[in-house]
Coordinates of C-alpha atoms in Angstrom, one line a residue:
Chain A
M1289 CA -51.7 -175.3 154.9
S1290 CA -53.0 -178.4 157.1
G1291 CA -50.5 -180.7 155.2
G1292 CA -51.7 -180.4 151.8
W1293 CA -49.3 -181.4 149.0
L1294 CA -49.4 -182.2 145.7
A1295 CA -47.7 -185.3 143.9
V1296 CA -47.6 -185.2 140.3
A1297 CA -46.9 -189.3 139.6
G1298 CA -46.7 -191.4 136.4
L1299 CA -48.6 -194.6 136.4
G1300 CA -46.2 -196.0 133.6
P1301 CA -47.4 -197.6 130.6
G1302 CA -50.2 -199.9 131.4
D1303 CA -49.1 -202.9 133.3
A1304 CA -49.7 -202.6 137.1
A1305 CA -46.3 -204.2 137.6
L1306 CA -45.0 -201.3 136.4
V1307 CA -46.4 -198.7 138.9
T1308 CA -43.6 -197.6 141.3
P1309 CA -44.0 -198.4 145.1
E1310 CA -43.6 -194.8 145.5
V1311 CA -46.4 -193.7 143.1
S1312 CA -48.5 -196.4 145.0
E1313 CA -47.6 -195.1 148.3
A1314 CA -48.6 -191.8 147.2
L1315 CA -52.0 -193.0 145.9
D1316 CA -52.8 -194.9 149.0
Q1317 CA -52.1 -191.4 151.2
A1318 CA -54.1 -188.9 148.6
T1319 CA -57.3 -187.5 149.1
D1320 CA -58.0 -186.7 145.8
V1321 CA -56.8 -187.9 142.3
I1322 CA -56.7 -185.8 139.2
G1323 CA -56.6 -186.4 135.9
Y1324 CA -57.2 -187.6 132.3
I1325 CA -60.2 -190.1 132.5
P1326 CA -58.5 -193.4 131.3
Y1327 CA -55.7 -192.5 133.7
V1328 CA -58.0 -191.5 136.6
A1329 CA -59.8 -195.3 135.2
R1330 CA -56.5 -196.9 136.2
V1331 CA -56.6 -196.0 140.0
A1332 CA -58.2 -198.3 142.5
P1333 CA -61.4 -196.6 144.1
Q1334 CA -61.1 -196.6 147.7
P1335 CA -63.7 -194.7 150.8
G1336 CA -62.7 -191.1 150.9
L1337 CA -60.9 -190.8 147.8
R1338 CA -62.1 -188.4 145.4
L1339 CA -61.8 -188.9 141.4
H1340 CA -61.6 -186.0 139.5
A1341 CA -61.5 -187.3 135.7
S1342 CA -61.4 -184.9 133.2
D1343 CA -61.1 -184.8 129.4
N1344 CA -57.9 -184.3 127.5
R1345 CA -56.5 -180.7 126.1
V1346 CA -57.5 -179.2 129.4
E1347 CA -54.2 -179.7 131.4
I1348 CA -53.7 -176.2 132.6
D1349 CA -57.3 -176.1 134.1
R1350 CA -56.7 -179.5 135.7
A1351 CA -53.4 -178.2 136.9
G1352 CA -55.2 -175.2 138.3
H1353 CA -57.5 -177.4 139.9
A1354 CA -55.0 -179.6 141.8
L1355 CA -53.0 -176.9 143.2
R1356 CA -56.5 -175.2 144.8
L1357 CA -57.0 -178.5 146.4
A1358 CA -53.6 -179.0 147.7
A1359 CA -53.4 -174.9 148.8
E1360 CA -56.8 -175.8 150.5
G1361 CA -55.0 -178.8 152.6
A1362 CA -56.0 -181.6 150.5
R1363 CA -53.5 -184.5 149.4
V1364 CA -53.6 -184.5 146.0
V1365 CA -52.0 -186.7 143.2
V1366 CA -52.4 -186.0 139.5
V1367 CA -52.2 -188.7 137.4
S1368 CA -50.3 -189.0 133.7
S1369 CA -49.9 -192.1 132.0
G1370 CA -45.7 -193.3 131.5
D1371 CA -43.4 -190.4 133.2
P1372 CA -45.4 -187.5 134.5
G1373 CA -41.9 -185.1 133.5
V1374 CA -42.1 -186.2 129.5
F1375 CA -44.8 -184.5 127.8
A1376 CA -47.5 -184.9 130.5
M1377 CA -48.2 -183.2 133.4
A1378 CA -45.5 -182.0 135.2
A1379 CA -44.8 -179.0 132.9
A1380 CA -48.3 -177.9 132.9
V1381 CA -48.7 -178.0 136.8
F1382 CA -45.6 -175.7 137.1
E1383 CA -47.1 -173.3 134.2
A1384 CA -49.8 -173.0 136.3
L1385 CA -47.7 -172.5 139.4
E1386 CA -45.5 -169.8 137.7
A1387 CA -49.0 -167.7 136.7
G1388 CA -50.9 -168.9 139.8
P1389 CA -50.7 -166.9 143.2
P1390 CA -47.4 -166.6 145.0
A1391 CA -48.2 -168.6 147.9
W1392 CA -48.7 -171.7 145.6
R1393 CA -45.1 -171.4 145.9
D1394 CA -45.0 -172.6 148.8
L1395 CA -46.7 -175.9 148.7
D1396 CA -44.8 -179.2 149.2
I1397 CA -45.2 -180.4 145.3
R1398 CA -43.2 -183.8 144.4
V1399 CA -42.6 -185.3 140.9
L1400 CA -43.0 -189.2 141.1
P1401 CA -41.4 -190.5 137.8
G1402 CA -42.8 -193.6 136.0
I1403 CA -41.7 -195.7 133.1
T1404 CA -42.3 -193.4 130.5
A1405 CA -43.7 -195.0 127.0
M1406 CA -40.1 -194.7 125.2
L1407 CA -38.5 -197.1 127.6
A1408 CA -41.5 -199.6 127.8
A1409 CA -41.7 -199.8 124.0
S1410 CA -37.8 -200.0 123.6
A1411 CA -37.7 -202.4 126.3
R1412 CA -40.3 -204.9 124.5
A1413 CA -38.8 -204.7 121.2
G1414 CA -35.2 -205.2 122.4
A1415 CA -32.8 -201.8 123.1
P1416 CA -33.2 -199.3 120.2
L1417 CA -32.6 -196.7 122.8
G1418 CA -29.1 -198.1 123.5
H1419 CA -27.1 -195.4 122.3
D1420 CA -27.9 -191.7 121.8
F1421 CA -31.4 -190.8 121.1
C1422 CA -34.0 -187.9 121.3
A1423 CA -37.5 -187.7 122.0
I1424 CA -39.7 -185.6 120.0
N1425 CA -43.4 -184.3 120.3
L1426 CA -44.9 -184.8 117.1
S1427 CA -48.2 -182.7 118.0
D1428 CA -48.4 -179.0 116.3
N1429 CA -51.1 -178.4 118.8
L1430 CA -48.4 -176.8 121.1
K1431 CA -45.6 -175.6 118.5
P1432 CA -45.6 -174.3 114.9
W1433 CA -44.8 -177.7 112.6
P1434 CA -41.7 -175.8 110.9
L1435 CA -39.9 -175.7 114.2
I1436 CA -40.8 -179.5 114.3
A1437 CA -39.4 -180.3 110.8
R1438 CA -36.5 -178.6 111.5
R1439 CA -35.8 -180.2 114.5
L1440 CA -36.5 -183.6 112.8
A1441 CA -33.8 -182.5 110.0
L1442 CA -30.9 -182.2 112.6
A1443 CA -32.2 -185.3 114.6
A1444 CA -31.3 -187.2 111.5
E1445 CA -28.4 -185.2 110.6
A1446 CA -27.2 -186.2 114.1
D1447 CA -27.9 -189.7 113.6
F1448 CA -29.9 -190.1 116.7
A1449 CA -32.6 -192.7 117.3
I1450 CA -35.8 -190.6 117.6
A1451 CA -39.0 -191.4 119.9
F1452 CA -41.9 -190.2 118.9
Y1453 CA -44.3 -189.2 121.1
N1454 CA -48.1 -188.2 120.4
P1455 CA -47.2 -189.3 116.1
R1456 CA -50.9 -189.1 115.4
S1457 CA -54.0 -188.4 116.6
R1458 CA -57.6 -187.7 114.4
A1459 CA -57.2 -184.4 114.4
R1460 CA -53.6 -184.4 112.6
P1461 CA -53.6 -187.4 110.6
D1462 CA -50.8 -186.5 108.2
T1463 CA -48.0 -185.1 110.6
L1464 CA -46.3 -188.5 110.9
D1465 CA -46.1 -189.3 107.5
A1466 CA -44.9 -185.6 107.1
A1467 CA -42.1 -186.7 109.4
F1468 CA -41.2 -190.1 107.4
A1469 CA -40.8 -188.1 104.6
I1470 CA -38.4 -185.6 106.4
L1471 CA -36.4 -188.7 107.5
R1472 CA -36.7 -190.7 104.5
A1473 CA -34.8 -187.3 102.6
A1474 CA -32.2 -187.2 105.3
C1475 CA -31.5 -190.7 106.1
G1476 CA -32.3 -192.9 103.3
D1477 CA -34.7 -196.1 103.0
D1478 CA -33.4 -198.6 105.2
R1479 CA -34.0 -197.6 108.8
P1480 CA -35.6 -199.8 111.2
V1481 CA -39.3 -198.6 112.4
L1482 CA -40.6 -199.7 115.4
F1483 CA -44.4 -199.1 116.1
A1484 CA -45.4 -200.3 119.4
R1485 CA -49.0 -199.9 120.5
A1486 CA -50.4 -200.1 123.7
V1487 CA -47.4 -201.6 125.5
T1488 CA -48.0 -203.7 128.5
T1489 CA -51.7 -204.1 128.4
A1490 CA -54.0 -206.9 126.6
E1491 CA -53.9 -204.9 123.3
E1492 CA -50.2 -204.5 123.0
S1493 CA -48.8 -205.2 119.4
L1494 CA -45.6 -204.2 117.7
R1495 CA -44.5 -204.2 114.2
I1496 CA -41.1 -203.5 112.8
V1497 CA -40.6 -202.1 109.1
S1498 CA -38.1 -200.2 107.3
L1499 CA -38.4 -196.5 107.0
S1500 CA -39.6 -196.9 103.0
E1501 CA -42.5 -198.7 104.2
A1502 CA -43.5 -196.9 107.3
Q1503 CA -46.9 -195.1 106.8
G1504 CA -48.5 -193.0 109.3
A1505 CA -51.6 -195.1 109.3
M1506 CA -49.7 -197.7 111.1
A1507 CA -50.0 -195.5 114.0
D1508 CA -52.7 -194.2 116.3
M1509 CA -53.0 -192.0 119.7
R1510 CA -51.6 -195.2 121.8
T1511 CA -48.6 -196.0 119.5
M1512 CA -45.2 -195.0 120.4
V1513 CA -43.2 -194.9 117.2
I1514 CA -39.2 -195.1 117.5
V1515 CA -36.7 -194.7 114.1
G1516 CA -33.5 -196.2 114.6
S1517 CA -30.1 -194.6 114.3
S1518 CA -27.6 -195.6 111.3
R1519 CA -26.4 -198.5 113.7
T1520 CA -29.6 -199.5 115.0
R1521 CA -29.5 -203.4 114.2
L1522 CA -31.9 -206.2 113.9
I1523 CA -31.4 -209.8 115.0
A1524 CA -33.5 -212.2 113.1
R1525 CA -34.9 -215.7 114.9
D1526 CA -37.8 -217.8 115.3
G1527 CA -40.0 -215.3 117.2
A1528 CA -40.1 -211.7 116.9
P1529 CA -36.6 -210.1 115.9
I1530 CA -34.8 -208.2 118.5
L1531 CA -34.1 -204.4 117.6
Y1532 CA -31.4 -203.1 119.1
T1533 CA -28.7 -200.0 118.9
P1534 CA -25.3 -201.5 119.6
R1535 CA -23.2 -199.1 122.7
S1536 CA -20.2 -198.0 120.0
A1537 CA -21.4 -195.6 117.6
Chain B
M902 CA -33.4 -225.6 128.1
S903 CA -35.6 -226.9 131.1
G904 CA -37.0 -223.5 131.8
G905 CA -33.7 -221.0 131.9
W906 CA -34.6 -217.6 130.8
L907 CA -32.6 -214.5 130.8
A908 CA -34.2 -210.9 132.6
V909 CA -32.4 -207.7 132.1
A910 CA -33.7 -205.3 134.5
G911 CA -33.6 -201.8 135.6
L912 CA -33.2 -201.1 139.4
G913 CA -34.0 -197.7 138.9
P914 CA -31.8 -194.7 140.4
G915 CA -31.4 -196.0 144.2
D916 CA -34.0 -195.7 146.2
A917 CA -35.9 -198.9 146.4
A918 CA -39.2 -197.5 146.3
L919 CA -38.5 -196.7 142.6
V920 CA -37.7 -200.4 141.5
T921 CA -40.9 -201.7 139.6
P922 CA -43.1 -204.6 140.9
E923 CA -41.9 -206.4 137.7
V924 CA -38.6 -206.1 138.7
S925 CA -38.8 -207.5 142.4
E926 CA -40.8 -210.5 141.1
A927 CA -37.8 -211.4 138.4
L928 CA -35.4 -211.1 141.3
D929 CA -37.7 -213.5 143.4
Q930 CA -37.9 -216.0 141.0
A931 CA -33.9 -215.9 139.8
T932 CA -31.2 -218.3 140.3
D933 CA -28.6 -215.7 139.2
V934 CA -28.1 -212.1 139.5
I935 CA -25.1 -210.7 137.3
G936 CA -24.0 -207.1 137.3
Y937 CA -21.4 -204.4 138.4
I938 CA -20.6 -204.8 141.9
P939 CA -22.4 -201.5 143.3
Y940 CA -25.7 -203.0 141.5
V941 CA -25.3 -206.4 142.8
A942 CA -25.0 -205.2 146.3
R943 CA -28.3 -203.6 145.6
V944 CA -30.0 -207.1 145.4
A945 CA -31.0 -208.9 148.6
P946 CA -29.3 -211.8 149.1
Q947 CA -31.1 -214.9 149.5
P948 CA -30.9 -219.0 149.9
G949 CA -30.2 -220.6 146.9
L950 CA -29.4 -217.5 144.8
R951 CA -25.9 -216.5 143.2
L952 CA -24.9 -213.4 143.2
H953 CA -22.1 -213.1 140.2
A954 CA -21.1 -208.9 140.8
S955 CA -17.9 -207.9 138.5
D956 CA -15.8 -204.5 137.5
N957 CA -16.9 -202.0 135.1
R958 CA -15.7 -202.2 131.4
V959 CA -16.6 -205.7 131.4
E960 CA -19.9 -205.4 129.9
I961 CA -19.8 -208.1 127.1
D962 CA -18.2 -210.8 129.1
R963 CA -20.7 -210.5 131.6
A964 CA -23.5 -210.5 129.0
G965 CA -21.7 -213.7 127.7
H966 CA -21.7 -215.2 131.2
A967 CA -25.7 -214.2 131.7
L968 CA -26.2 -215.9 128.2
R969 CA -24.3 -219.0 128.9
L970 CA -26.2 -219.5 132.1
A971 CA -29.7 -219.1 130.9
A972 CA -28.9 -221.6 128.2
E973 CA -28.1 -223.9 130.7
G974 CA -31.1 -223.6 132.3
A975 CA -30.2 -220.6 135.0
R976 CA -33.1 -217.7 135.7
V977 CA -30.8 -215.1 135.1
V978 CA -31.3 -211.5 136.1
V979 CA -28.6 -209.1 134.8
V980 CA -29.4 -206.1 136.7
S981 CA -28.5 -202.4 135.3
S982 CA -29.0 -199.1 137.3
G983 CA -31.4 -196.9 135.9
D984 CA -33.3 -198.7 132.7
P985 CA -31.2 -201.2 131.1
G986 CA -31.9 -200.0 127.8
V987 CA -30.5 -196.6 128.3
F988 CA -26.5 -196.6 128.2
A989 CA -27.1 -199.9 129.8
M990 CA -26.5 -203.6 129.7
A991 CA -29.3 -204.6 127.5
A992 CA -27.6 -203.3 124.5
A993 CA -24.5 -205.3 125.5
V994 CA -26.4 -208.9 126.0
F995 CA -27.9 -208.3 122.4
E996 CA -24.2 -207.4 121.3
A997 CA -23.2 -210.8 123.0
L998 CA -26.2 -212.8 121.4
E999 CA -25.6 -211.4 118.4
A1000 CA -22.1 -213.0 118.1
G1001 CA -22.8 -215.7 120.3
P1002 CA -24.1 -219.6 118.9
P1003 CA -27.1 -219.2 117.2
A1004 CA -29.0 -221.4 120.0
W1005 CA -28.9 -218.1 122.3
R1006 CA -31.3 -216.7 119.7
D1007 CA -34.5 -219.1 120.8
L1008 CA -33.5 -217.9 124.7
D1009 CA -36.0 -216.6 126.8
I1010 CA -35.1 -213.4 126.8
R1011 CA -37.0 -210.0 128.6
V1012 CA -35.9 -206.7 129.4
L1013 CA -37.5 -205.3 132.1
P1014 CA -37.6 -201.0 132.0
G1015 CA -36.7 -199.4 134.8
I1016 CA -36.6 -195.5 136.2
T1017 CA -33.4 -194.1 134.1
A1018 CA -31.5 -191.6 135.6
M1019 CA -32.8 -188.7 133.8
L1020 CA -36.0 -189.2 134.6
A1021 CA -35.0 -189.4 138.4
A1022 CA -32.9 -186.4 138.3
S1023 CA -35.7 -184.6 136.3
A1024 CA -38.2 -185.4 138.6
R1025 CA -36.3 -184.1 141.5
A1026 CA -35.5 -180.6 140.3
G1027 CA -38.9 -180.0 138.4
A1028 CA -39.3 -181.1 134.9
P1029 CA -36.7 -179.9 132.7
L1030 CA -37.3 -182.4 130.1
G1031 CA -41.4 -181.8 129.6
H1032 CA -40.5 -181.0 126.0
D1033 CA -38.7 -182.4 123.3
F1034 CA -34.8 -183.2 124.7
C1035 CA -31.9 -185.6 123.8
A1036 CA -30.1 -187.8 126.0
I1037 CA -26.0 -188.6 125.1
N1038 CA -23.6 -190.5 126.5
L1039 CA -20.1 -188.2 127.0
S1040 CA -18.4 -191.1 127.6
D1041 CA -15.6 -191.5 124.6
N1042 CA -14.6 -195.2 125.3
L1043 CA -16.9 -196.4 122.5
K1044 CA -17.2 -193.7 120.2
P1045 CA -14.7 -191.0 118.8
W1046 CA -14.8 -187.2 120.7
P1047 CA -15.4 -185.4 117.0
L1048 CA -18.8 -187.4 116.5
I1049 CA -19.6 -186.3 120.3
A1050 CA -18.9 -183.1 119.5
R1051 CA -20.9 -182.7 116.1
R1052 CA -23.8 -184.3 118.0
L1053 CA -23.8 -181.7 120.6
A1054 CA -23.6 -179.0 118.4
L1055 CA -26.8 -180.0 116.0
A1056 CA -28.5 -180.9 119.5
A1057 CA -28.1 -177.1 120.7
E1058 CA -29.2 -176.0 117.2
A1059 CA -32.2 -178.2 117.5
D1060 CA -32.8 -176.8 120.9
F1061 CA -33.2 -179.9 122.8
A1062 CA -32.6 -179.7 126.2
I1063 CA -29.8 -182.4 126.7
A1064 CA -29.0 -184.9 129.4
F1065 CA -25.7 -186.1 129.5
Y1066 CA -25.0 -189.8 131.0
N1067 CA -21.8 -190.6 131.7
P1068 CA -20.3 -186.5 132.2
R1069 CA -17.1 -187.3 133.3
S1070 CA -14.8 -189.9 135.1
R1071 CA -11.5 -189.9 136.2
A1072 CA -10.2 -191.4 133.2
R1073 CA -11.9 -188.2 131.4
P1074 CA -11.8 -185.4 133.6
D1075 CA -12.3 -183.2 130.6
T1076 CA -15.2 -184.1 128.1
L1077 CA -17.7 -182.1 130.0
D1078 CA -15.9 -179.0 130.0
A1079 CA -15.3 -179.7 126.6
A1080 CA -19.1 -180.4 125.8
F1081 CA -19.8 -176.8 127.8
A1082 CA -17.5 -174.9 125.8
I1083 CA -19.8 -176.2 122.7
L1084 CA -22.7 -175.5 123.8
R1085 CA -21.8 -171.9 125.0
A1086 CA -20.4 -171.2 121.6
A1087 CA -24.1 -172.7 120.3
C1088 CA -26.3 -171.2 123.1
G1089 CA -24.8 -168.1 124.5
D1090 CA -24.6 -168.0 128.3
D1091 CA -27.8 -168.6 130.1
R1092 CA -29.1 -171.8 129.7
P1093 CA -29.7 -173.7 132.9
V1094 CA -27.6 -176.6 134.0
L1095 CA -29.2 -179.2 136.5
F1096 CA -26.2 -181.0 138.2
A1097 CA -28.1 -184.0 140.1
R1098 CA -25.8 -186.4 142.0
A1099 CA -26.7 -189.5 143.7
V1100 CA -30.3 -188.9 143.2
T1101 CA -33.1 -190.6 145.5
T1102 CA -29.9 -191.9 147.6
A1103 CA -28.8 -190.5 150.9
E1104 CA -26.0 -188.7 149.2
E1105 CA -28.1 -186.7 146.9
S1106 CA -27.5 -183.3 146.1
L1107 CA -29.0 -181.1 143.4
R1108 CA -27.0 -177.4 142.3
I1109 CA -28.4 -175.5 139.3
V1110 CA -26.2 -173.0 137.7
S1111 CA -26.3 -171.3 134.6
L1112 CA -24.0 -172.3 131.3
S1113 CA -21.6 -169.7 131.8
E1114 CA -20.7 -170.9 135.7
A1115 CA -21.2 -174.6 134.5
Q1116 CA -17.8 -176.4 135.7
G1117 CA -16.9 -180.1 134.7
A1118 CA -15.6 -180.2 138.4
M1119 CA -19.3 -179.7 139.5
A1120 CA -19.9 -183.6 138.2
D1121 CA -18.5 -187.3 139.1
M1122 CA -19.7 -190.3 137.9
R1123 CA -22.7 -190.3 140.3
T1124 CA -23.9 -187.2 138.4
M1125 CA -26.7 -186.6 135.7
V1126 CA -26.2 -183.5 133.9
I1127 CA -29.0 -181.6 132.3
V1128 CA -28.9 -178.9 130.4
G1129 CA -32.2 -176.9 129.4
S1130 CA -33.7 -175.8 126.1
S1131 CA -33.7 -172.0 125.2
R1132 CA -37.5 -172.2 126.8
T1133 CA -36.6 -173.7 130.1
R1134 CA -37.3 -171.6 133.2
L1135 CA -36.8 -171.3 137.0
I1136 CA -39.2 -170.3 139.1
A1137 CA -37.9 -168.9 142.1
R1138 CA -39.3 -169.5 145.7
D1139 CA -38.1 -169.7 149.5
G1140 CA -36.9 -173.7 148.8
A1141 CA -34.9 -174.8 146.1
P1142 CA -36.1 -173.7 142.8
I1143 CA -38.3 -175.5 140.3
L1144 CA -36.7 -175.9 137.1
Y1145 CA -39.2 -176.9 134.2
T1146 CA -39.8 -176.5 130.4
P1147 CA -42.9 -175.6 129.1
R1148 CA -45.0 -177.8 126.5
S1149 CA -45.2 -175.2 124.4
A1150 CA -42.0 -174.0 122.3

């Protein structure tokens, strides 16, 4: 093995001040960095560090590539935005590991957590996830829409605050509107909805509307959407309002 | 105001390598640090930095204290373990703000996210939160048990992986067993259950059992409990097994 290892690391939402020292140290020690193009672009080039940027939707190929390199003795960091364990590369790496050669199971593999998008978005707006909540990936690339629809209805019935990952893409322009329709039927029109785009980057924008006003077109691939529970409140003030869910509910 | 501000900051699960640079910088600039005794103990004393450690269950008093100091011009950091927005001090600060003097709404208040316990526990075990999941606070200090029980049954029906915060305390020795009983009735006996104690500290221990074997006594106040969804898998290997939930479900 000659010292190869694989770290699946979270780069956080965008701001370098939200990258943990643990992740920075792994990148300093790496020989190879692997990931989706815009995430690899966030890693500073260094002499002797190989950067392998690949397109979206090739997660399993990328995971297999990383495992092969580590098995050959490389020190590999697979980078994800946010946290690698939340709708990101860690699950893909373990899928590839389970399907791959038995020897891969002996590799030194670590997952290095990061600030996932819903926590960054929540912090910018206040504390909408301050009480029980759920996180749902709205992409139907990997699961059927009826399952998503059923899960949404149950989440509303349970009165969770709901964080939507991958709310909308060019290939799926309508899923977020369909989700809002399900929630309006279950919760009424009054829930606050946060659209938090490109949080902690120079392009950051926040918008809070009621569920009745919420439209899919208010989100894109860089947007995190959080729908409040029945207890979520807005505190009005001169600046942006504060969105939070009290601890008792 | 003379430059007072309030930052509600997450210290992560324990390891200093998981404290973000953003939080470290806020602590460097602070005049006052406020929080629960063991969290304030994680902040390095410095000349001129006032440390205000208080006992548990006084969150609203602590929040009011922090807001008053900031209104008087202090640079205040309220410290939480994990992420301040997840079952922690951010919601308490906004509750106090909403109930307090109108002038508090003009304060410079920021929430600085951290690595919350479920992400740290998930990373240590693999990626059990790799697909849709929910987070539930099992403490019934602030909500009635029937509400918790109903939410658990709906979460099981929705087939979420479930992360339990505050699973058990000396005052509530039985809530986790009651939760497991509800989940066994809804999901059967086979779900893997992760008990992740004191993750990233010297006292860290991980244990994975099936839902049929899971017992409340396997957890204490420092334990994060994660119950897998129907899709969550274990990869056997010579060392600790890997627990993960595939992306498609």
